[in-house]
Amino acid sequence: MTAQTPPMTPCASLDEVRHHIDRIDRQLVALIAERGGYVAQAAGFKRSADEVAASQRVAQVLDKVRALAQQQGASPEVVTAVWQAMIEAFIREEHAQWQAQAK
């Protein structure tokens, strides 16, 4: 753990561990929903399918979250894999939104 990582509550049971995981999952889903709202807005600013894919931006984001993972004491491999999957899903969704707007 690094100084920036919030302290974890020691748990006395598996149920307590699961309670904290469920709490964190609710927070993550809320943040993913917020991120998705911004992704939807981004589609309106893009003029081509290549701009939707934004390969340079994807690489930039993955580099950033890998560094953040290291700073926070998280596994860079896990964080990068999660972000890669999330970005791919958002790109598919953004592409569909972009195509609908282009019609």
C-alpha positions as MATLAB code, in Angstrom:
seq = 'MTAQTPPMTPCASLDEVRHHIDRIDRQLVALIAERGGYVAQAAGFKRSADEVAASQRVAQVLDKVRALAQQQGASPEVVTAVWQAMIEAFIREEHAQWQAQAK';
ca = [
       0.000    0.000    0.000;
       1.189    3.516   -0.737;
       0.433    6.731    1.120;
      -2.258    7.592   -1.461;
      -4.158    4.323   -1.103;
      -7.117    4.607    1.286;
      -6.719    2.375    4.318;
      -8.660   -0.848    4.172;
     -10.905   -1.842    7.055;
      -9.712   -5.075    8.651;
     -12.445   -7.664    8.213;
     -13.401  -10.407   10.627;
     -15.348  -12.507    8.127;
     -15.852  -13.246    4.457;
     -19.253  -11.535    4.701;
     -17.523   -8.313    5.782;
     -15.068   -8.584    2.899;
     -17.953   -9.069    0.479;
     -19.821   -6.120    1.997;
     -16.850   -3.842    1.258;
     -16.428   -5.264   -2.238;
     -20.137   -4.652   -2.922;
     -19.798   -1.056   -1.647;
     -16.817   -0.462   -3.927;
     -18.656   -2.056   -6.869;
     -21.536    0.411   -6.394;
     -19.042    3.293   -6.464;
     -17.279    1.917   -9.543;
     -20.539    1.458  -11.451;
     -21.546    5.047  -10.628;
     -18.180    6.301  -11.918;
     -18.423    4.158  -15.058;
     -21.896    5.607  -15.688;
     -20.471    9.117  -15.318;
     -17.584    8.258  -17.648;
     -20.083    6.862  -20.149;
     -21.953   10.150  -20.172;
     -18.794   11.947  -21.206;
     -18.049    9.300  -23.836;
     -21.525    9.905  -25.284;
     -20.796   13.634  -25.447;
     -17.456   12.960  -27.137;
     -19.213   11.205  -30.024;
     -20.828   14.508  -30.933;
     -17.446   16.168  -31.428;
     -15.966   13.513  -33.710;
     -16.154   13.738  -37.494;
     -15.051   10.226  -38.515;
     -14.953    6.613  -37.387;
     -11.172    6.932  -36.995;
     -11.702    9.768  -34.536;
     -14.077    7.538  -32.577;
     -11.411    4.823  -32.291;
      -8.819    7.438  -31.210;
      -5.924    4.974  -31.000;
      -3.471    7.604  -29.767;
      -5.865    8.626  -26.994;
      -6.364    4.973  -26.011;
      -2.602    4.501  -25.673;
      -2.358    7.721  -23.655;
      -5.117    6.637  -21.265;
      -3.629    3.163  -20.799;
      -0.202    4.647  -20.029;
      -1.809    7.046  -17.546;
      -3.770    4.378  -15.670;
      -0.758    2.064  -15.560;
       1.213    4.855  -13.855;
      -1.704    5.605  -11.516;
      -1.923    1.920  -10.592;
       1.748    1.892   -9.661;
       1.327    5.054   -7.582;
      -1.727    3.633   -5.794;
      -0.261    0.197   -5.123;
      -2.625   -1.587   -7.516;
      -1.579   -4.232   -9.992;
      -0.674   -2.393  -13.232;
      -1.560   -5.540  -15.199;
      -5.036   -5.799  -13.675;
      -5.754   -2.083  -14.026;
      -4.542   -2.003  -17.627;
      -6.626   -5.065  -18.526;
      -9.745   -3.586  -16.901;
      -9.271   -0.255  -18.672;
      -8.577   -1.950  -21.999;
     -11.842   -3.877  -21.749;
     -13.747   -0.784  -20.611;
     -12.303    1.365  -23.403;
     -13.115   -1.257  -26.046;
     -16.725   -1.435  -24.807;
     -17.043    2.357  -24.737;
     -15.587    2.638  -28.245;
     -18.209    0.172  -29.535;
     -20.943    2.187  -27.814;
     -19.535    5.520  -28.974;
     -19.233    4.232  -32.535;
     -22.917    3.241  -32.519;
     -23.855    6.682  -31.162;
     -21.644    8.403  -33.713;
     -23.191    6.423  -36.572;
     -26.699    7.290  -35.346;
     -25.779   10.993  -35.224;
     -24.141   10.885  -38.666;
     -27.391    9.751  -40.323;
];
